[in-house]
Amino acid sequence: MHTLLISIASIIHGVICAYFLMESNQPFEIFKLNIVLFYIRGAVTCLLFLKLAKNWPQLIKDFENVEIYLNNFPTSKRLVPELRIFTFTILFCAAVEHFSVHCMNFLIAYNCENNLLGILRRFFAYINYRQVFTYIHYNIFLGVFLQILNLSVTFGWTYADIFIIYTSRNFSEKLVQLKNQIYLTINEGIKRFILEVSVYPMILSGNKYFYITRDLILKIAGSIVTYELIMFQFSNDISEPPESPQC
């Protein structure tokens, strides 16, 4: 229920942000689309995890069968500590970044107002969620809800990345275990299979519609970096957007 609520709220917030940008009289900049994509991506992530939750029991059963089959080759003891350290590092960095931005915005509001209600009003209605309260009458409870929504979408984004890395790392560990088992039962058929694998490299595919190779991943990463550089180049004041409210 919580995930569905976050998904619906994210879609509504993204639509309001898009409408706010279309009605704005200022020149269009790619940087301003970030807020729209942020909430739409958060909604899509929540919906995908809802779909995954339906298939999760069967997926766990299949993974358990693999664990039983590879029972003689236990998982490396370093895997769990490695994943815990990685998770803590990623979440800590995300938390520092997120709360630093909001602390800075709160200090701006604090310097502009003299009382707590005024500070919260400026923080919610004029700094963080101006695009929403332009069309909706200000309400402190709605501001708190939007803040919780922003926090959920931010860490949902990070969680999705961690989930993919966890899945990939465990899949890689199972391949290592499978390789160890193959070495103990090697025969002519296995030798032919190894030869075929060495000639035709194993790659992931999406129902044979596309193939995911290391080169493709590097190209995607390069494209993302190029996009970020272009965005920084054409946004003259990214660190402080033109619409940033002042006292």
Short mmCIF file of N, CA and C in Angstrom, two decimals, residues 36-210:
data_model
loop_
_atom_site.label_atom_id
_atom_site.label_comp_id
_atom_site.label_asym_id
_atom_site.label_seq_id
_atom_site.Cartn_x
_atom_site.Cartn_y
_atom_site.Cartn_z
N VAL A 36 11.30 16.67 -12.91
CA VAL A 36 10.23 15.86 -13.51
C VAL A 36 10.68 14.41 -13.64
N LEU A 37 11.87 14.22 -14.21
CA LEU A 37 12.40 12.86 -14.39
C LEU A 37 12.64 12.18 -13.06
N PHE A 38 13.00 12.95 -12.04
CA PHE A 38 13.26 12.39 -10.72
C PHE A 38 12.02 11.69 -10.17
N TYR A 39 10.87 12.37 -10.22
CA TYR A 39 9.65 11.79 -9.65
C TYR A 39 9.04 10.72 -10.56
N ILE A 40 9.12 10.90 -11.87
CA ILE A 40 8.60 9.88 -12.78
C ILE A 40 9.43 8.60 -12.65
N ARG A 41 10.74 8.75 -12.56
CA ARG A 41 11.59 7.57 -12.39
C ARG A 41 11.30 6.89 -11.06
N GLY A 42 11.04 7.67 -10.01
CA GLY A 42 10.69 7.08 -8.72
C GLY A 42 9.41 6.28 -8.79
N ALA A 43 8.42 6.79 -9.52
CA ALA A 43 7.16 6.06 -9.67
C ALA A 43 7.36 4.76 -10.44
N VAL A 44 8.14 4.83 -11.52
CA VAL A 44 8.40 3.63 -12.33
C VAL A 44 9.15 2.59 -11.50
N THR A 45 10.11 3.03 -10.68
CA THR A 45 10.86 2.11 -9.82
C THR A 45 9.93 1.40 -8.85
N CYS A 46 9.02 2.14 -8.22
CA CYS A 46 8.07 1.53 -7.28
C CYS A 46 7.18 0.51 -7.97
N LEU A 47 6.68 0.85 -9.16
CA LEU A 47 5.80 -0.07 -9.88
C LEU A 47 6.54 -1.34 -10.31
N LEU A 48 7.80 -1.19 -10.70
CA LEU A 48 8.59 -2.36 -11.09
C LEU A 48 8.84 -3.28 -9.89
N PHE A 49 9.07 -2.69 -8.73
CA PHE A 49 9.27 -3.52 -7.53
C PHE A 49 7.97 -4.19 -7.10
N LEU A 50 6.83 -3.54 -7.34
CA LEU A 50 5.55 -4.19 -7.07
C LEU A 50 5.37 -5.42 -7.96
N LYS A 51 5.74 -5.27 -9.23
CA LYS A 51 5.65 -6.41 -10.15
C LYS A 51 6.61 -7.52 -9.73
N LEU A 52 7.81 -7.13 -9.29
CA LEU A 52 8.78 -8.12 -8.84
C LEU A 52 8.28 -8.85 -7.60
N ALA A 53 7.57 -8.14 -6.72
CA ALA A 53 7.08 -8.75 -5.49
C ALA A 53 6.11 -9.90 -5.77
N LYS A 54 5.33 -9.79 -6.86
CA LYS A 54 4.41 -10.87 -7.21
C LYS A 54 5.15 -12.15 -7.59
N ASN A 55 6.29 -12.00 -8.25
CA ASN A 55 7.05 -13.17 -8.71
C ASN A 55 8.15 -13.58 -7.72
N TRP A 56 8.25 -12.86 -6.60
CA TRP A 56 9.35 -13.10 -5.68
C TRP A 56 9.35 -14.51 -5.07
N PRO A 57 8.20 -15.05 -4.60
CA PRO A 57 8.23 -16.40 -4.01
C PRO A 57 8.79 -17.46 -4.96
N GLN A 58 8.35 -17.44 -6.23
CA GLN A 58 8.85 -18.41 -7.19
C GLN A 58 10.33 -18.19 -7.47
N LEU A 59 10.74 -16.94 -7.52
CA LEU A 59 12.15 -16.63 -7.75
C LEU A 59 13.02 -17.15 -6.62
N ILE A 60 12.55 -17.01 -5.39
CA ILE A 60 13.30 -17.50 -4.23
C ILE A 60 13.38 -19.02 -4.25
N LYS A 61 12.29 -19.69 -4.67
CA LYS A 61 12.32 -21.15 -4.76
C LYS A 61 13.36 -21.62 -5.78
N ASP A 62 13.40 -20.94 -6.92
CA ASP A 62 14.40 -21.30 -7.94
C ASP A 62 15.82 -21.08 -7.42
N PHE A 63 16.00 -19.97 -6.71
CA PHE A 63 17.33 -19.69 -6.17
C PHE A 63 17.70 -20.71 -5.08
N GLU A 64 16.70 -21.16 -4.32
CA GLU A 64 16.96 -22.17 -3.29
C GLU A 64 17.39 -23.49 -3.93
N ASN A 65 16.78 -23.84 -5.06
CA ASN A 65 17.18 -25.06 -5.76
C ASN A 65 18.63 -24.98 -6.22
N VAL A 66 19.04 -23.80 -6.67
CA VAL A 66 20.44 -23.61 -7.06
C VAL A 66 21.35 -23.76 -5.85
N GLU A 67 20.92 -23.20 -4.70
CA GLU A 67 21.72 -23.31 -3.47
C GLU A 67 21.90 -24.77 -3.06
N ILE A 68 20.81 -25.54 -3.18
CA ILE A 68 20.89 -26.96 -2.82
C ILE A 68 21.82 -27.71 -3.77
N TYR A 69 21.73 -27.39 -5.05
CA TYR A 69 22.56 -28.05 -6.05
C TYR A 69 24.05 -27.76 -5.82
N LEU A 70 24.33 -26.55 -5.36
CA LEU A 70 25.72 -26.14 -5.13
C LEU A 70 26.08 -26.19 -3.65
N ASN A 71 25.44 -27.09 -2.93
CA ASN A 71 25.64 -27.17 -1.49
C ASN A 71 27.08 -27.53 -1.12
N ASN A 72 27.74 -28.29 -1.98
CA ASN A 72 29.13 -28.69 -1.70
C ASN A 72 30.13 -27.57 -1.94
N PHE A 73 29.65 -26.47 -2.50
CA PHE A 73 30.53 -25.33 -2.78
C PHE A 73 29.93 -24.09 -2.11
N PRO A 74 30.17 -23.93 -0.82
CA PRO A 74 29.55 -22.81 -0.08
C PRO A 74 29.99 -21.45 -0.60
N THR A 75 29.13 -20.49 -0.36
CA THR A 75 29.42 -19.12 -0.78
C THR A 75 30.61 -18.57 -0.01
N SER A 76 31.37 -17.74 -0.66
CA SER A 76 32.54 -17.14 -0.01
C SER A 76 32.13 -16.37 1.24
N LYS A 77 32.92 -16.52 2.31
CA LYS A 77 32.63 -15.83 3.56
C LYS A 77 32.82 -14.33 3.45
N ARG A 78 33.53 -13.90 2.43
CA ARG A 78 33.76 -12.46 2.27
C ARG A 78 32.58 -11.76 1.60
N LEU A 79 31.65 -12.53 1.03
CA LEU A 79 30.58 -11.92 0.25
C LEU A 79 29.67 -11.04 1.11
N VAL A 80 29.20 -11.58 2.25
CA VAL A 80 28.27 -10.83 3.10
C VAL A 80 28.90 -9.57 3.67
N PRO A 81 30.11 -9.64 4.28
CA PRO A 81 30.73 -8.39 4.76
C PRO A 81 30.99 -7.39 3.63
N GLU A 82 31.36 -7.91 2.47
CA GLU A 82 31.62 -7.02 1.33
C GLU A 82 30.35 -6.27 0.93
N LEU A 83 29.22 -6.97 0.88
CA LEU A 83 27.96 -6.33 0.50
C LEU A 83 27.48 -5.36 1.58
N ARG A 84 27.71 -5.70 2.85
CA ARG A 84 27.30 -4.80 3.94
C ARG A 84 28.09 -3.50 3.91
N ILE A 85 29.40 -3.61 3.71
CA ILE A 85 30.24 -2.41 3.63
C ILE A 85 29.83 -1.56 2.44
N PHE A 86 29.58 -2.21 1.33
CA PHE A 86 29.19 -1.48 0.13
C PHE A 86 27.86 -0.76 0.35
N THR A 87 26.88 -1.46 0.95
CA THR A 87 25.57 -0.86 1.20
C THR A 87 25.68 0.33 2.13
N PHE A 88 26.44 0.17 3.21
CA PHE A 88 26.60 1.27 4.16
C PHE A 88 27.23 2.48 3.49
N THR A 89 28.24 2.25 2.67
CA THR A 89 28.93 3.35 2.00
C THR A 89 27.99 4.11 1.07
N ILE A 90 27.24 3.36 0.25
CA ILE A 90 26.34 3.99 -0.71
C ILE A 90 25.23 4.77 0.00
N LEU A 91 24.60 4.14 1.01
CA LEU A 91 23.51 4.81 1.72
C LEU A 91 24.01 6.01 2.52
N PHE A 92 25.20 5.89 3.08
CA PHE A 92 25.76 7.01 3.84
C PHE A 92 26.01 8.21 2.92
N CYS A 93 26.61 7.95 1.77
CA CYS A 93 26.87 9.04 0.82
C CYS A 93 25.57 9.67 0.33
N ALA A 94 24.56 8.83 0.05
CA ALA A 94 23.27 9.36 -0.40
C ALA A 94 22.61 10.20 0.69
N ALA A 95 22.71 9.73 1.95
CA ALA A 95 22.11 10.47 3.06
C ALA A 95 22.80 11.81 3.26
N VAL A 96 24.13 11.82 3.20
CA VAL A 96 24.88 13.07 3.37
C VAL A 96 24.50 14.07 2.29
N GLU A 97 24.43 13.60 1.04
CA GLU A 97 24.07 14.49 -0.06
C GLU A 97 22.65 15.04 0.11
N HIS A 98 21.71 14.15 0.43
CA HIS A 98 20.30 14.55 0.53
C HIS A 98 20.09 15.55 1.66
N PHE A 99 20.59 15.23 2.85
CA PHE A 99 20.34 16.09 4.00
C PHE A 99 21.15 17.38 3.94
N SER A 100 22.28 17.36 3.26
CA SER A 100 23.06 18.59 3.10
C SER A 100 22.28 19.62 2.27
N VAL A 101 21.65 19.15 1.19
CA VAL A 101 20.86 20.05 0.34
C VAL A 101 19.70 20.65 1.13
N HIS A 102 18.99 19.81 1.88
CA HIS A 102 17.82 20.31 2.61
C HIS A 102 18.22 21.18 3.80
N CYS A 103 19.35 20.87 4.42
CA CYS A 103 19.84 21.74 5.50
C CYS A 103 20.19 23.12 4.96
N MET A 104 20.80 23.17 3.79
CA MET A 104 21.13 24.45 3.17
C MET A 104 19.86 25.25 2.87
N ASN A 105 18.83 24.57 2.33
CA ASN A 105 17.57 25.25 2.04
C ASN A 105 16.88 25.73 3.32
N PHE A 106 16.99 24.91 4.38
CA PHE A 106 16.38 25.31 5.65
C PHE A 106 17.09 26.53 6.23
N LEU A 107 18.40 26.61 6.08
CA LEU A 107 19.15 27.78 6.56
C LEU A 107 18.74 29.04 5.80
N ILE A 108 18.49 28.89 4.48
CA ILE A 108 18.01 30.03 3.70
C ILE A 108 16.67 30.52 4.25
N ALA A 109 15.76 29.58 4.53
CA ALA A 109 14.46 29.95 5.09
C ALA A 109 14.62 30.55 6.48
N TYR A 110 15.54 30.01 7.26
CA TYR A 110 15.77 30.50 8.63
C TYR A 110 16.26 31.95 8.62
N ASN A 111 17.09 32.29 7.65
CA ASN A 111 17.62 33.65 7.56
C ASN A 111 16.59 34.65 7.05
N CYS A 112 15.49 34.14 6.47
CA CYS A 112 14.48 35.03 5.89
C CYS A 112 13.29 35.27 6.81
N GLU A 113 13.07 34.40 7.79
CA GLU A 113 11.89 34.51 8.65
C GLU A 113 12.29 34.56 10.11
N ASN A 114 11.34 35.00 10.95
CA ASN A 114 11.62 35.19 12.37
C ASN A 114 10.93 34.18 13.27
N ASN A 115 9.99 33.40 12.74
CA ASN A 115 9.28 32.42 13.57
C ASN A 115 9.25 31.07 12.87
N LEU A 116 8.95 30.03 13.64
CA LEU A 116 9.02 28.67 13.12
C LEU A 116 8.04 28.43 11.99
N LEU A 117 6.79 28.89 12.15
CA LEU A 117 5.79 28.67 11.10
C LEU A 117 6.18 29.38 9.81
N GLY A 118 6.74 30.58 9.95
CA GLY A 118 7.19 31.30 8.76
C GLY A 118 8.36 30.62 8.08
N ILE A 119 9.26 30.07 8.90
CA ILE A 119 10.41 29.34 8.34
C ILE A 119 9.94 28.12 7.57
N LEU A 120 9.01 27.36 8.17
CA LEU A 120 8.50 26.16 7.50
C LEU A 120 7.74 26.51 6.23
N ARG A 121 6.98 27.61 6.28
CA ARG A 121 6.22 28.02 5.09
C ARG A 121 7.17 28.37 3.95
N ARG A 122 8.22 29.14 4.25
CA ARG A 122 9.17 29.50 3.20
C ARG A 122 9.93 28.27 2.71
N PHE A 123 10.27 27.37 3.63
CA PHE A 123 11.02 26.16 3.27
C PHE A 123 10.20 25.28 2.33
N PHE A 124 8.92 25.09 2.65
CA PHE A 124 8.08 24.21 1.83
C PHE A 124 7.54 24.91 0.59
N ALA A 125 6.94 26.10 0.77
CA ALA A 125 6.16 26.73 -0.29
C ALA A 125 6.98 27.55 -1.28
N TYR A 126 8.15 28.03 -0.86
CA TYR A 126 8.91 28.93 -1.73
C TYR A 126 10.27 28.36 -2.17
N ILE A 127 10.77 27.39 -1.44
CA ILE A 127 12.10 26.86 -1.77
C ILE A 127 12.01 25.45 -2.33
N ASN A 128 11.47 24.53 -1.56
CA ASN A 128 11.49 23.12 -1.97
C ASN A 128 10.38 22.74 -2.94
N TYR A 129 9.16 23.20 -2.70
CA TYR A 129 8.01 22.72 -3.48
C TYR A 129 7.20 23.88 -4.02
N ARG A 130 7.88 24.85 -4.55
CA ARG A 130 7.22 26.02 -5.13
C ARG A 130 6.28 25.63 -6.26
N GLN A 131 6.70 24.64 -7.08
CA GLN A 131 5.90 24.24 -8.23
C GLN A 131 4.56 23.64 -7.81
N VAL A 132 4.48 23.06 -6.61
CA VAL A 132 3.22 22.48 -6.13
C VAL A 132 2.34 23.55 -5.51
N PHE A 133 2.91 24.36 -4.62
CA PHE A 133 2.11 25.36 -3.90
C PHE A 133 1.80 26.58 -4.75
N THR A 134 2.26 26.61 -5.99
CA THR A 134 1.80 27.64 -6.92
C THR A 134 0.34 27.40 -7.29
N TYR A 135 -0.08 26.13 -7.32
CA TYR A 135 -1.44 25.76 -7.74
C TYR A 135 -2.29 25.26 -6.58
N ILE A 136 -1.68 24.90 -5.47
CA ILE A 136 -2.41 24.37 -4.32
C ILE A 136 -2.17 25.27 -3.12
N HIS A 137 -3.23 25.54 -2.36
CA HIS A 137 -3.11 26.39 -1.18
C HIS A 137 -2.16 25.75 -0.18
N TYR A 138 -1.31 26.56 0.42
CA TYR A 138 -0.28 26.04 1.34
C TYR A 138 -0.91 25.36 2.54
N ASN A 139 -0.36 24.21 2.87
CA ASN A 139 -0.76 23.46 4.05
C ASN A 139 0.48 22.78 4.61
N ILE A 140 0.74 22.98 5.89
CA ILE A 140 1.97 22.45 6.47
C ILE A 140 2.02 20.93 6.42
N PHE A 141 0.85 20.28 6.54
CA PHE A 141 0.81 18.82 6.49
C PHE A 141 1.14 18.31 5.08
N LEU A 142 0.67 19.04 4.08
CA LEU A 142 1.02 18.68 2.71
C LEU A 142 2.51 18.87 2.48
N GLY A 143 3.07 19.93 3.07
CA GLY A 143 4.52 20.14 2.96
C GLY A 143 5.31 19.01 3.57
N VAL A 144 4.87 18.54 4.75
CA VAL A 144 5.55 17.41 5.40
C VAL A 144 5.43 16.15 4.55
N PHE A 145 4.23 15.94 3.98
CA PHE A 145 4.04 14.76 3.11
C PHE A 145 4.95 14.82 1.89
N LEU A 146 5.07 16.00 1.28
CA LEU A 146 5.95 16.14 0.12
C LEU A 146 7.41 15.91 0.50
N GLN A 147 7.77 16.31 1.72
CA GLN A 147 9.13 16.07 2.18
C GLN A 147 9.39 14.58 2.36
N ILE A 148 8.41 13.87 2.92
CA ILE A 148 8.53 12.41 3.07
C ILE A 148 8.57 11.74 1.70
N LEU A 149 7.76 12.23 0.77
CA LEU A 149 7.76 11.69 -0.59
C LEU A 149 9.13 11.87 -1.24
N ASN A 150 9.70 13.06 -1.09
CA ASN A 150 11.02 13.32 -1.65
C ASN A 150 12.07 12.39 -1.05
N LEU A 151 11.99 12.17 0.27
CA LEU A 151 12.93 11.27 0.93
C LEU A 151 12.76 9.84 0.43
N SER A 152 11.51 9.39 0.28
CA SER A 152 11.24 8.02 -0.17
C SER A 152 11.74 7.80 -1.59
N VAL A 153 11.48 8.76 -2.48
CA VAL A 153 11.91 8.62 -3.87
C VAL A 153 13.44 8.65 -3.97
N THR A 154 14.07 9.51 -3.16
CA THR A 154 15.53 9.60 -3.19
C THR A 154 16.17 8.28 -2.80
N PHE A 155 15.74 7.71 -1.67
CA PHE A 155 16.35 6.46 -1.22
C PHE A 155 15.81 5.26 -1.99
N GLY A 156 14.62 5.40 -2.60
CA GLY A 156 14.15 4.34 -3.49
C GLY A 156 15.04 4.23 -4.72
N TRP A 157 15.47 5.37 -5.23
CA TRP A 157 16.41 5.41 -6.35
C TRP A 157 17.70 4.69 -5.97
N THR A 158 18.24 5.03 -4.79
CA THR A 158 19.48 4.40 -4.33
C THR A 158 19.28 2.91 -4.09
N TYR A 159 18.12 2.55 -3.51
CA TYR A 159 17.85 1.14 -3.24
C TYR A 159 17.79 0.32 -4.52
N ALA A 160 17.21 0.89 -5.57
CA ALA A 160 17.14 0.17 -6.85
C ALA A 160 18.54 -0.13 -7.37
N ASP A 161 19.44 0.84 -7.27
CA ASP A 161 20.83 0.61 -7.70
C ASP A 161 21.50 -0.47 -6.86
N ILE A 162 21.28 -0.41 -5.54
CA ILE A 162 21.88 -1.41 -4.66
C ILE A 162 21.31 -2.80 -4.95
N PHE A 163 20.01 -2.87 -5.22
CA PHE A 163 19.38 -4.16 -5.53
C PHE A 163 19.99 -4.79 -6.78
N ILE A 164 20.20 -3.98 -7.80
CA ILE A 164 20.81 -4.49 -9.04
C ILE A 164 22.23 -4.99 -8.77
N ILE A 165 22.98 -4.23 -7.99
CA ILE A 165 24.36 -4.63 -7.68
C ILE A 165 24.37 -5.90 -6.85
N TYR A 166 23.47 -6.01 -5.86
CA TYR A 166 23.37 -7.22 -5.05
C TYR A 166 23.08 -8.44 -5.92
N THR A 167 22.08 -8.29 -6.79
CA THR A 167 21.69 -9.40 -7.66
C THR A 167 22.84 -9.81 -8.56
N SER A 168 23.51 -8.85 -9.14
CA SER A 168 24.63 -9.14 -10.04
C SER A 168 25.77 -9.81 -9.29
N ARG A 169 26.05 -9.31 -8.08
CA ARG A 169 27.16 -9.88 -7.30
C ARG A 169 26.86 -11.32 -6.89
N ASN A 170 25.64 -11.59 -6.47
CA ASN A 170 25.28 -12.96 -6.10
C ASN A 170 25.27 -13.88 -7.32
N PHE A 171 24.80 -13.37 -8.44
CA PHE A 171 24.81 -14.16 -9.67
C PHE A 171 26.25 -14.50 -10.07
N SER A 172 27.14 -13.53 -9.93
CA SER A 172 28.55 -13.76 -10.23
C SER A 172 29.14 -14.82 -9.30
N GLU A 173 28.74 -14.77 -8.02
CA GLU A 173 29.25 -15.76 -7.05
C GLU A 173 28.77 -17.16 -7.41
N LYS A 174 27.52 -17.29 -7.87
CA LYS A 174 27.01 -18.61 -8.26
C LYS A 174 27.73 -19.13 -9.50
N LEU A 175 28.09 -18.25 -10.40
CA LEU A 175 28.85 -18.68 -11.58
C LEU A 175 30.22 -19.21 -11.18
N VAL A 176 30.83 -18.59 -10.18
CA VAL A 176 32.12 -19.08 -9.68
C VAL A 176 31.95 -20.46 -9.07
N GLN A 177 30.88 -20.66 -8.28
CA GLN A 177 30.62 -21.97 -7.70
C GLN A 177 30.37 -23.02 -8.79
N LEU A 178 29.61 -22.63 -9.81
CA LEU A 178 29.33 -23.55 -10.91
C LEU A 178 30.61 -23.92 -11.65
N LYS A 179 31.49 -22.95 -11.82
CA LYS A 179 32.77 -23.22 -12.48
C LYS A 179 33.58 -24.21 -11.67
N ASN A 180 33.57 -24.07 -10.34
CA ASN A 180 34.32 -25.00 -9.49
C ASN A 180 33.76 -26.41 -9.60
N GLN A 181 32.43 -26.52 -9.70
CA GLN A 181 31.83 -27.85 -9.82
C GLN A 181 32.14 -28.47 -11.18
N ILE A 182 32.18 -27.65 -12.21
CA ILE A 182 32.49 -28.16 -13.55
C ILE A 182 33.90 -28.72 -13.59
N TYR A 183 34.83 -28.05 -12.92
CA TYR A 183 36.22 -28.51 -12.92
C TYR A 183 36.37 -29.89 -12.30
N LEU A 184 35.47 -30.24 -11.36
CA LEU A 184 35.56 -31.55 -10.71
C LEU A 184 34.91 -32.66 -11.53
N THR A 185 34.07 -32.29 -12.48
CA THR A 185 33.36 -33.30 -13.29
C THR A 185 33.65 -33.11 -14.77
N ILE A 186 34.83 -32.67 -15.10
CA ILE A 186 35.15 -32.35 -16.48
C ILE A 186 35.27 -33.62 -17.32
N ASN A 187 34.75 -33.57 -18.55
CA ASN A 187 34.83 -34.67 -19.50
C ASN A 187 34.87 -34.08 -20.91
N GLU A 188 34.72 -34.94 -21.92
CA GLU A 188 34.81 -34.45 -23.30
C GLU A 188 33.69 -33.45 -23.62
N GLY A 189 32.48 -33.74 -23.12
CA GLY A 189 31.37 -32.82 -23.36
C GLY A 189 31.63 -31.45 -22.74
N ILE A 190 32.16 -31.45 -21.54
CA ILE A 190 32.48 -30.19 -20.86
C ILE A 190 33.57 -29.45 -21.61
N LYS A 191 34.56 -30.19 -22.11
CA LYS A 191 35.64 -29.55 -22.86
C LYS A 191 35.10 -28.87 -24.12
N ARG A 192 34.17 -29.54 -24.81
CA ARG A 192 33.57 -28.93 -26.00
C ARG A 192 32.77 -27.69 -25.63
N PHE A 193 32.08 -27.76 -24.47
CA PHE A 193 31.31 -26.60 -24.02
C PHE A 193 32.23 -25.42 -23.71
N ILE A 194 33.35 -25.70 -23.05
CA ILE A 194 34.31 -24.64 -22.73
C ILE A 194 34.88 -24.03 -24.01
N LEU A 195 35.14 -24.89 -25.00
CA LEU A 195 35.66 -24.38 -26.27
C LEU A 195 34.62 -23.49 -26.96
N GLU A 196 33.35 -23.90 -26.90
CA GLU A 196 32.30 -23.11 -27.53
C GLU A 196 32.14 -21.76 -26.83
N VAL A 197 32.22 -21.78 -25.50
CA VAL A 197 32.10 -20.54 -24.73
C VAL A 197 33.25 -19.60 -25.05
N SER A 198 34.45 -20.16 -25.22
CA SER A 198 35.61 -19.31 -25.52
C SER A 198 35.51 -18.71 -26.92
N VAL A 199 34.85 -19.42 -27.85
CA VAL A 199 34.71 -18.91 -29.21
C VAL A 199 33.52 -17.96 -29.31
N TYR A 200 32.40 -18.32 -28.67
CA TYR A 200 31.20 -17.48 -28.67
C TYR A 200 30.98 -16.98 -27.24
N PRO A 201 31.40 -15.77 -26.95
CA PRO A 201 31.31 -15.26 -25.57
C PRO A 201 29.88 -15.23 -25.07
N MET A 202 29.69 -15.56 -23.78
CA MET A 202 28.37 -15.56 -23.16
C MET A 202 27.98 -14.12 -22.80
N ILE A 203 26.81 -13.71 -23.25
CA ILE A 203 26.32 -12.37 -22.96
C ILE A 203 24.86 -12.45 -22.58
N LEU A 204 24.40 -11.47 -21.82
CA LEU A 204 22.99 -11.40 -21.43
C LEU A 204 22.17 -10.84 -22.58
N SER A 205 20.95 -11.36 -22.73
CA SER A 205 20.07 -10.86 -23.79
C SER A 205 18.67 -10.70 -23.24
N GLY A 206 17.91 -9.80 -23.83
CA GLY A 206 16.51 -9.60 -23.48
C GLY A 206 15.63 -10.28 -24.50
N ASN A 207 15.38 -11.58 -24.29
CA ASN A 207 14.58 -12.37 -25.24
C ASN A 207 15.12 -12.26 -26.67
N LYS A 208 16.44 -12.13 -26.78
CA LYS A 208 17.15 -12.03 -28.06
C LYS A 208 16.79 -10.77 -28.85
N TYR A 209 16.14 -9.80 -28.17
CA TYR A 209 15.89 -8.52 -28.83
C TYR A 209 17.12 -7.62 -28.78
N PHE A 210 17.88 -7.75 -27.72
CA PHE A 210 19.11 -6.97 -27.60
C PHE A 210 20.10 -7.78 -26.76
#
